[in-house]
């Protein structure tokens, strides 16, 4: 699946997007990502993920038991300041 990072999530990972294998739940993907170290000087990815919302193929995703497929697009959207 394609995972796209925005705002603080992009800063924490150091990349705008990456490919991860599908066939896992959102919870499993988030657990993997939470275990990663943050980029130098950036907030921890675990902290960012805890405050983020997620879009799956441009639709809000709240159910962490949803299984993600290889061809899915998961957007990680931390809170944004401003309007």
PDB file of N, CA and C in Angstrom:
ATOM      1  N   UNK A   1       0.839  -1.164   0.000  1.00  0.00           N
ATOM      2  CA  UNK A   1       0.000   0.000   0.000  1.00  0.00           C
ATOM      3  C   UNK A   1       0.887   1.231   0.000  1.00  0.00           C
ATOM      4  N   UNK A   2       0.321   2.308  -0.468  1.00  0.00           N
ATOM      5  CA  UNK A   2       1.038   3.575  -0.443  1.00  0.00           C
ATOM      6  C   UNK A   2       0.607   4.321   0.810  1.00  0.00           C
ATOM      7  N   UNK A   3       1.569   4.701   1.634  1.00  0.00           N
ATOM      8  CA  UNK A   3       1.300   5.496   2.829  1.00  0.00           C
ATOM      9  C   UNK A   3       1.846   6.885   2.561  1.00  0.00           C
ATOM     10  N   UNK A   4       0.966   7.881   2.684  1.00  0.00           N
ATOM     11  CA  UNK A   4       1.367   9.263   2.457  1.00  0.00           C
ATOM     12  C   UNK A   4       1.320  10.011   3.790  1.00  0.00           C
ATOM     13  N   UNK A   5       2.389  10.752   4.056  1.00  0.00           N
ATOM     14  CA  UNK A   5       2.522  11.477   5.319  1.00  0.00           C
ATOM     15  C   UNK A   5       2.402  12.974   5.067  1.00  0.00           C
ATOM     16  N   UNK A   6       1.710  13.658   5.973  1.00  0.00           N
ATOM     17  CA  UNK A   6       1.516  15.096   5.860  1.00  0.00           C
ATOM     18  C   UNK A   6       1.938  15.766   7.158  1.00  0.00           C
ATOM     19  N   UNK A   7       2.345  17.039   7.070  1.00  0.00           N
ATOM     20  CA  UNK A   7       2.671  17.846   8.245  1.00  0.00           C
ATOM     21  C   UNK A   7       3.690  17.199   9.161  1.00  0.00           C
ATOM     22  N   UNK A   8       3.342  17.103  10.444  1.00  0.00           N
ATOM     23  CA  UNK A   8       4.256  16.551  11.447  1.00  0.00           C
ATOM     24  C   UNK A   8       4.600  15.091  11.175  1.00  0.00           C
ATOM     25  N   UNK A   9       3.701  14.355  10.534  1.00  0.00           N
ATOM     26  CA  UNK A   9       3.997  12.956  10.199  1.00  0.00           C
ATOM     27  C   UNK A   9       5.122  12.888   9.164  1.00  0.00           C
ATOM     28  N   UNK A  10       5.094  13.798   8.221  1.00  0.00           N
ATOM     29  CA  UNK A  10       6.161  13.862   7.217  1.00  0.00           C
ATOM     30  C   UNK A  10       7.479  14.240   7.882  1.00  0.00           C
ATOM     31  N   UNK A  11       7.431  15.189   8.814  1.00  0.00           N
ATOM     32  CA  UNK A  11       8.642  15.585   9.535  1.00  0.00           C
ATOM     33  C   UNK A  11       9.190  14.427  10.363  1.00  0.00           C
ATOM     34  N   UNK A  12       8.312  13.668  10.991  1.00  0.00           N
ATOM     35  CA  UNK A  12       8.749  12.559  11.853  1.00  0.00           C
ATOM     36  C   UNK A  12       9.358  11.415  11.059  1.00  0.00           C
ATOM     37  N   UNK A  13       8.836  11.155   9.866  1.00  0.00           N
ATOM     38  CA  UNK A  13       9.363  10.056   9.058  1.00  0.00           C
ATOM     39  C   UNK A  13      10.512  10.472   8.161  1.00  0.00           C
ATOM     40  N   UNK A  14      10.532  11.753   7.797  1.00  0.00           N
ATOM     41  CA  UNK A  14      11.558  12.230   6.886  1.00  0.00           C
ATOM     42  C   UNK A  14      11.253  11.947   5.426  1.00  0.00           C
ATOM     43  N   UNK A  15      10.059  11.421   5.148  1.00  0.00           N
ATOM     44  CA  UNK A  15       9.639  11.143   3.768  1.00  0.00           C
ATOM     45  C   UNK A  15       8.188  11.572   3.587  1.00  0.00           C
ATOM     46  N   UNK A  16       7.815  11.841   2.362  1.00  0.00           N
ATOM     47  CA  UNK A  16       6.440  12.213   2.061  1.00  0.00           C
ATOM     48  C   UNK A  16       5.535  11.024   1.855  1.00  0.00           C
ATOM     49  N   UNK A  17       6.142   9.911   1.424  1.00  0.00           N
ATOM     50  CA  UNK A  17       5.363   8.695   1.194  1.00  0.00           C
ATOM     51  C   UNK A  17       6.283   7.500   1.134  1.00  0.00           C
ATOM     52  N   UNK A  18       5.684   6.337   1.329  1.00  0.00           N
ATOM     53  CA  UNK A  18       6.432   5.088   1.213  1.00  0.00           C
ATOM     54  C   UNK A  18       5.460   3.956   0.925  1.00  0.00           C
ATOM     55  N   UNK A  19       5.996   2.853   0.445  1.00  0.00           N
ATOM     56  CA  UNK A  19       5.185   1.669   0.185  1.00  0.00           C
ATOM     57  C   UNK A  19       5.407   0.661   1.309  1.00  0.00           C
ATOM     58  N   UNK A  20       4.304   0.108   1.804  1.00  0.00           N
ATOM     59  CA  UNK A  20       4.338  -0.948   2.807  1.00  0.00           C
ATOM     60  C   UNK A  20       3.480  -2.096   2.303  1.00  0.00           C
ATOM     61  N   UNK A  21       3.761  -3.310   2.742  1.00  0.00           N
ATOM     62  CA  UNK A  21       2.935  -4.433   2.306  1.00  0.00           C
ATOM     63  C   UNK A  21       1.534  -4.356   2.900  1.00  0.00           C
ATOM     64  N   UNK A  22       0.541  -4.727   2.107  1.00  0.00           N
ATOM     65  CA  UNK A  22      -0.840  -4.786   2.566  1.00  0.00           C
ATOM     66  C   UNK A  22      -1.123  -6.130   3.230  1.00  0.00           C
ATOM     67  N   UNK A  23      -2.406  -6.437   3.366  1.00  0.00           N
ATOM     68  CA  UNK A  23      -2.809  -7.695   3.978  1.00  0.00           C
ATOM     69  C   UNK A  23      -2.771  -7.658   5.492  1.00  0.00           C
ATOM     70  N   UNK A  24      -2.669  -6.456   6.056  1.00  0.00           N
ATOM     71  CA  UNK A  24      -2.629  -6.288   7.512  1.00  0.00           C
ATOM     72  C   UNK A  24      -3.670  -5.261   7.921  1.00  0.00           C
ATOM     73  N   UNK A  25      -4.022  -5.294   9.179  1.00  0.00           N
ATOM     74  CA  UNK A  25      -4.971  -4.307   9.684  1.00  0.00           C
ATOM     75  C   UNK A  25      -4.283  -2.961   9.862  1.00  0.00           C
ATOM     76  N   UNK A  26      -5.107  -1.926   9.952  1.00  0.00           N
ATOM     77  CA  UNK A  26      -4.564  -0.606  10.256  1.00  0.00           C
ATOM     78  C   UNK A  26      -3.824  -0.646  11.583  1.00  0.00           C
ATOM     79  N   UNK A  27      -4.350  -1.357  12.562  1.00  0.00           N
ATOM     80  CA  UNK A  27      -3.690  -1.457  13.873  1.00  0.00           C
ATOM     81  C   UNK A  27      -2.286  -2.037  13.738  1.00  0.00           C
ATOM     82  N   UNK A  28      -2.116  -3.066  12.923  1.00  0.00           N
ATOM     83  CA  UNK A  28      -0.799  -3.685  12.738  1.00  0.00           C
ATOM     84  C   UNK A  28       0.165  -2.729  12.051  1.00  0.00           C
ATOM     85  N   UNK A  29      -0.319  -1.992  11.063  1.00  0.00           N
ATOM     86  CA  UNK A  29       0.526  -1.023  10.366  1.00  0.00           C
ATOM     87  C   UNK A  29       0.954   0.081  11.330  1.00  0.00           C
ATOM     88  N   UNK A  30       0.009   0.570  12.123  1.00  0.00           N
ATOM     89  CA  UNK A  30       0.338   1.627  13.086  1.00  0.00           C
ATOM     90  C   UNK A  30       1.332   1.132  14.122  1.00  0.00           C
ATOM     91  N   UNK A  31       1.195  -0.114  14.568  1.00  0.00           N
ATOM     92  CA  UNK A  31       2.159  -0.673  15.526  1.00  0.00           C
ATOM     93  C   UNK A  31       3.561  -0.688  14.927  1.00  0.00           C
ATOM     94  N   UNK A  32       3.663  -1.090  13.653  1.00  0.00           N
ATOM     95  CA  UNK A  32       4.973  -1.088  12.984  1.00  0.00           C
ATOM     96  C   UNK A  32       5.549   0.324  12.927  1.00  0.00           C
ATOM     97  N   UNK A  33       4.725   1.270  12.540  1.00  0.00           N
ATOM     98  CA  UNK A  33       5.201   2.647  12.398  1.00  0.00           C
ATOM     99  C   UNK A  33       5.577   3.256  13.746  1.00  0.00           C
ATOM    100  N   UNK A  34       4.840   2.931  14.786  1.00  0.00           N
ATOM    101  CA  UNK A  34       5.138   3.481  16.121  1.00  0.00           C
ATOM    102  C   UNK A  34       6.509   3.034  16.623  1.00  0.00           C
ATOM    103  N   UNK A  35       6.988   1.915  16.144  1.00  0.00           N
ATOM    104  CA  UNK A  35       8.276   1.395  16.577  1.00  0.00           C
ATOM    105  C   UNK A  35       9.472   2.041  15.901  1.00  0.00           C
ATOM    106  N   UNK A  36       9.234   2.900  14.954  1.00  0.00           N
ATOM    107  CA  UNK A  36      10.334   3.540  14.225  1.00  0.00           C
ATOM    108  C   UNK A  36      10.873   4.744  14.989  1.00  0.00           C
ATOM    109  N   UNK A  37      12.172   4.981  14.868  1.00  0.00           N
ATOM    110  CA  UNK A  37      12.737   6.200  15.469  1.00  0.00           C
ATOM    111  C   UNK A  37      12.330   7.418  14.647  1.00  0.00           C
ATOM    112  N   UNK A  38      12.261   8.559  15.303  1.00  0.00           N
ATOM    113  CA  UNK A  38      11.921   9.807  14.616  1.00  0.00           C
ATOM    114  C   UNK A  38      13.138  10.324  13.856  1.00  0.00           C
ATOM    115  N   UNK A  39      12.880  11.122  12.844  1.00  0.00           N
ATOM    116  CA  UNK A  39      13.963  11.828  12.159  1.00  0.00           C
ATOM    117  C   UNK A  39      14.593  12.803  13.136  1.00  0.00           C
ATOM    118  N   UNK A  40      15.828  13.148  12.897  1.00  0.00           N
ATOM    119  CA  UNK A  40      16.560  14.048  13.778  1.00  0.00           C
ATOM    120  C   UNK A  40      15.812  15.362  13.993  1.00  0.00           C
ATOM    121  N   UNK A  41      15.570  15.700  15.262  1.00  0.00           N
ATOM    122  CA  UNK A  41      14.917  16.949  15.615  1.00  0.00           C
ATOM    123  C   UNK A  41      13.411  16.972  15.411  1.00  0.00           C
ATOM    124  N   UNK A  42      12.825  15.873  14.970  1.00  0.00           N
ATOM    125  CA  UNK A  42      11.386  15.820  14.699  1.00  0.00           C
ATOM    126  C   UNK A  42      10.652  15.184  15.881  1.00  0.00           C
ATOM    127  N   UNK A  43       9.344  15.397  15.967  1.00  0.00           N
ATOM    128  CA  UNK A  43       8.575  14.729  17.019  1.00  0.00           C
ATOM    129  C   UNK A  43       8.567  13.224  16.763  1.00  0.00           C
ATOM    130  N   UNK A  44       8.327  12.442  17.810  1.00  0.00           N
ATOM    131  CA  UNK A  44       8.289  10.987  17.611  1.00  0.00           C
ATOM    132  C   UNK A  44       7.079  10.630  16.756  1.00  0.00           C
ATOM    133  N   UNK A  45       7.259   9.660  15.887  1.00  0.00           N
ATOM    134  CA  UNK A  45       6.176   9.232  15.020  1.00  0.00           C
ATOM    135  C   UNK A  45       5.035   8.662  15.854  1.00  0.00           C
ATOM    136  N   UNK A  46       5.348   7.960  16.930  1.00  0.00           N
ATOM    137  CA  UNK A  46       4.302   7.399  17.793  1.00  0.00           C
ATOM    138  C   UNK A  46       3.399   8.502  18.327  1.00  0.00           C
ATOM    139  N   UNK A  47       3.996   9.598  18.785  1.00  0.00           N
ATOM    140  CA  UNK A  47       3.216  10.721  19.302  1.00  0.00           C
ATOM    141  C   UNK A  47       2.345  11.330  18.209  1.00  0.00           C
ATOM    142  N   UNK A  48       2.901  11.491  17.029  1.00  0.00           N
ATOM    143  CA  UNK A  48       2.155  12.057  15.905  1.00  0.00           C
ATOM    144  C   UNK A  48       0.993  11.144  15.527  1.00  0.00           C
ATOM    145  N   UNK A  49       1.243   9.845  15.454  1.00  0.00           N
ATOM    146  CA  UNK A  49       0.188   8.905  15.067  1.00  0.00           C
ATOM    147  C   UNK A  49      -0.957   8.896  16.073  1.00  0.00           C
ATOM    148  N   UNK A  50      -0.634   9.052  17.350  1.00  0.00           N
ATOM    149  CA  UNK A  50      -1.672   9.050  18.385  1.00  0.00           C
ATOM    150  C   UNK A  50      -2.641  10.220  18.222  1.00  0.00           C
ATOM    151  N   UNK A  51      -2.205  11.297  17.590  1.00  0.00           N
ATOM    152  CA  UNK A  51      -3.054  12.481  17.399  1.00  0.00           C
ATOM    153  C   UNK A  51      -3.618  12.575  15.988  1.00  0.00           C
ATOM    154  N   UNK A  52      -3.238  11.664  15.119  1.00  0.00           N
ATOM    155  CA  UNK A  52      -3.586  11.764  13.701  1.00  0.00           C
ATOM    156  C   UNK A  52      -4.929  11.133  13.371  1.00  0.00           C
ATOM    157  N   UNK A  53      -5.451  11.572  12.228  1.00  0.00           N
ATOM    158  CA  UNK A  53      -6.586  10.886  11.618  1.00  0.00           C
ATOM    159  C   UNK A  53      -6.071  10.237  10.331  1.00  0.00           C
ATOM    160  N   UNK A  54      -6.878   9.344   9.793  1.00  0.00           N
ATOM    161  CA  UNK A  54      -6.427   8.547   8.647  1.00  0.00           C
ATOM    162  C   UNK A  54      -7.497   8.517   7.570  1.00  0.00           C
ATOM    163  N   UNK A  55      -7.036   8.562   6.334  1.00  0.00           N
ATOM    164  CA  UNK A  55      -7.914   8.388   5.188  1.00  0.00           C
ATOM    165  C   UNK A  55      -7.473   7.132   4.456  1.00  0.00           C
ATOM    166  N   UNK A  56      -8.434   6.304   4.093  1.00  0.00           N
ATOM    167  CA  UNK A  56      -8.163   5.130   3.276  1.00  0.00           C
ATOM    168  C   UNK A  56      -8.845   5.353   1.937  1.00  0.00           C
ATOM    169  N   UNK A  57      -8.041   5.509   0.904  1.00  0.00           N
ATOM    170  CA  UNK A  57      -8.565   5.787  -0.434  1.00  0.00           C
ATOM    171  C   UNK A  57      -9.508   6.996  -0.400  1.00  0.00           C
ATOM    172  N   UNK A  58      -9.078   8.030   0.323  1.00  0.00           N
ATOM    173  CA  UNK A  58      -9.749   9.330   0.427  1.00  0.00           C
ATOM    174  C   UNK A  58     -11.031   9.313   1.257  1.00  0.00           C
ATOM    175  N   UNK A  59     -11.235   8.258   2.063  1.00  0.00           N
ATOM    176  CA  UNK A  59     -12.401   8.157   2.936  1.00  0.00           C
ATOM    177  C   UNK A  59     -11.902   8.003   4.368  1.00  0.00           C
ATOM    178  N   UNK A  60     -12.512   8.751   5.306  1.00  0.00           N
ATOM    179  CA  UNK A  60     -12.094   8.677   6.708  1.00  0.00           C
ATOM    180  C   UNK A  60     -12.123   7.233   7.207  1.00  0.00           C
ATOM    181  N   UNK A  61     -11.070   6.863   7.932  1.00  0.00           N
ATOM    182  CA  UNK A  61     -10.938   5.510   8.470  1.00  0.00           C
ATOM    183  C   UNK A  61     -10.733   5.594   9.970  1.00  0.00           C
ATOM    184  N   UNK A  62     -11.662   5.009  10.722  1.00  0.00           N
ATOM    185  CA  UNK A  62     -11.565   5.020  12.180  1.00  0.00           C
ATOM    186  C   UNK A  62     -11.452   3.621  12.762  1.00  0.00           C
ATOM    187  N   UNK A  63     -11.817   2.618  11.984  1.00  0.00           N
ATOM    188  CA  UNK A  63     -11.817   1.230  12.453  1.00  0.00           C
ATOM    189  C   UNK A  63     -10.429   0.624  12.242  1.00  0.00           C
ATOM    190  N   UNK A  64      -9.685   0.454  13.332  1.00  0.00           N
ATOM    191  CA  UNK A  64      -8.309  -0.050  13.214  1.00  0.00           C
ATOM    192  C   UNK A  64      -8.247  -1.529  12.859  1.00  0.00           C
ATOM    193  N   UNK A  65      -9.399  -2.215  12.839  1.00  0.00           N
ATOM    194  CA  UNK A  65      -9.402  -3.624  12.438  1.00  0.00           C
ATOM    195  C   UNK A  65      -9.573  -3.783  10.924  1.00  0.00           C
ATOM    196  N   UNK A  66      -9.684  -2.682  10.197  1.00  0.00           N
ATOM    197  CA  UNK A  66      -9.805  -2.720   8.739  1.00  0.00           C
ATOM    198  C   UNK A  66      -8.524  -3.273   8.129  1.00  0.00           C
ATOM    199  N   UNK A  67      -8.675  -4.244   7.247  1.00  0.00           N
ATOM    200  CA  UNK A  67      -7.516  -4.834   6.563  1.00  0.00           C
ATOM    201  C   UNK A  67      -7.203  -3.982   5.339  1.00  0.00           C
ATOM    202  N   UNK A  68      -5.945  -3.611   5.218  1.00  0.00           N
ATOM    203  CA  UNK A  68      -5.477  -2.762   4.124  1.00  0.00           C
ATOM    204  C   UNK A  68      -4.884  -3.633   3.021  1.00  0.00           C
ATOM    205  N   UNK A  69      -5.236  -3.321   1.785  1.00  0.00           N
ATOM    206  CA  UNK A  69      -4.768  -4.099   0.633  1.00  0.00           C
ATOM    207  C   UNK A  69      -3.528  -3.455   0.016  1.00  0.00           C
ATOM    208  N   UNK A  70      -2.830  -4.227  -0.803  1.00  0.00           N
ATOM    209  CA  UNK A  70      -1.610  -3.735  -1.451  1.00  0.00           C
ATOM    210  C   UNK A  70      -1.852  -2.501  -2.311  1.00  0.00           C
ATOM    211  N   UNK A  71      -3.049  -2.386  -2.896  1.00  0.00           N
ATOM    212  CA  UNK A  71      -3.307  -1.261  -3.790  1.00  0.00           C
ATOM    213  C   UNK A  71      -4.011  -0.086  -3.106  1.00  0.00           C
ATOM    214  N   UNK A  72      -4.140  -0.132  -1.785  1.00  0.00           N
ATOM    215  CA  UNK A  72      -4.761   0.966  -1.038  1.00  0.00           C
ATOM    216  C   UNK A  72      -3.820   2.145  -0.873  1.00  0.00           C
ATOM    217  N   UNK A  73      -4.410   3.330  -0.612  1.00  0.00           N
ATOM    218  CA  UNK A  73      -3.658   4.533  -0.271  1.00  0.00           C
ATOM    219  C   UNK A  73      -4.113   4.961   1.115  1.00  0.00           C
ATOM    220  N   UNK A  74      -3.170   5.014   2.046  1.00  0.00           N
ATOM    221  CA  UNK A  74      -3.436   5.428   3.417  1.00  0.00           C
ATOM    222  C   UNK A  74      -2.779   6.781   3.644  1.00  0.00           C
ATOM    223  N   UNK A  75      -3.589   7.786   3.993  1.00  0.00           N
ATOM    224  CA  UNK A  75      -3.068   9.109   4.305  1.00  0.00           C
ATOM    225  C   UNK A  75      -3.027   9.283   5.815  1.00  0.00           C
ATOM    226  N   UNK A  76      -1.891   9.767   6.322  1.00  0.00           N
ATOM    227  CA  UNK A  76      -1.722  10.048   7.740  1.00  0.00           C
ATOM    228  C   UNK A  76      -1.794  11.561   7.902  1.00  0.00           C
ATOM    229  N   UNK A  77      -2.844  12.027   8.622  1.00  0.00           N
ATOM    230  CA  UNK A  77      -3.131  13.448   8.735  1.00  0.00           C
ATOM    231  C   UNK A  77      -3.078  13.898  10.185  1.00  0.00           C
ATOM    232  N   UNK A  78      -1.959  14.464  10.605  1.00  0.00           N
ATOM    233  CA  UNK A  78      -1.898  15.014  11.956  1.00  0.00           C
ATOM    234  C   UNK A  78      -2.735  16.288  12.035  1.00  0.00           C
ATOM    235  N   UNK A  79      -3.022  16.764  13.239  1.00  0.00           N
ATOM    236  CA  UNK A  79      -3.767  18.026  13.345  1.00  0.00           C
ATOM    237  C   UNK A  79      -3.001  19.159  12.665  1.00  0.00           C
ATOM    238  N   UNK A  80      -3.711  20.007  11.991  1.00  0.00           N
ATOM    239  CA  UNK A  80      -3.098  21.148  11.306  1.00  0.00           C
ATOM    240  C   UNK A  80      -3.508  22.431  12.004  1.00  0.00           C
ATOM    241  N   UNK A  81      -2.592  23.354  12.121  1.00  0.00           N
ATOM    242  CA  UNK A  81      -2.905  24.671  12.685  1.00  0.00           C
ATOM    243  C   UNK A  81      -3.447  25.571  11.577  1.00  0.00           C
ATOM    244  N   UNK A  82      -4.154  26.583  11.958  1.00  0.00           N
ATOM    245  CA  UNK A  82      -4.673  27.523  10.973  1.00  0.00           C
ATOM    246  C   UNK A  82      -6.047  27.139  10.492  1.00  0.00           C
ATOM    247  N   UNK A  83      -6.364  27.504   9.268  1.00  0.00           N
ATOM    248  CA  UNK A  83      -7.713  27.275   8.759  1.00  0.00           C
ATOM    249  C   UNK A  83      -7.727  26.380   7.663  1.00  0.00           C
TER     250      UNK A  83
END
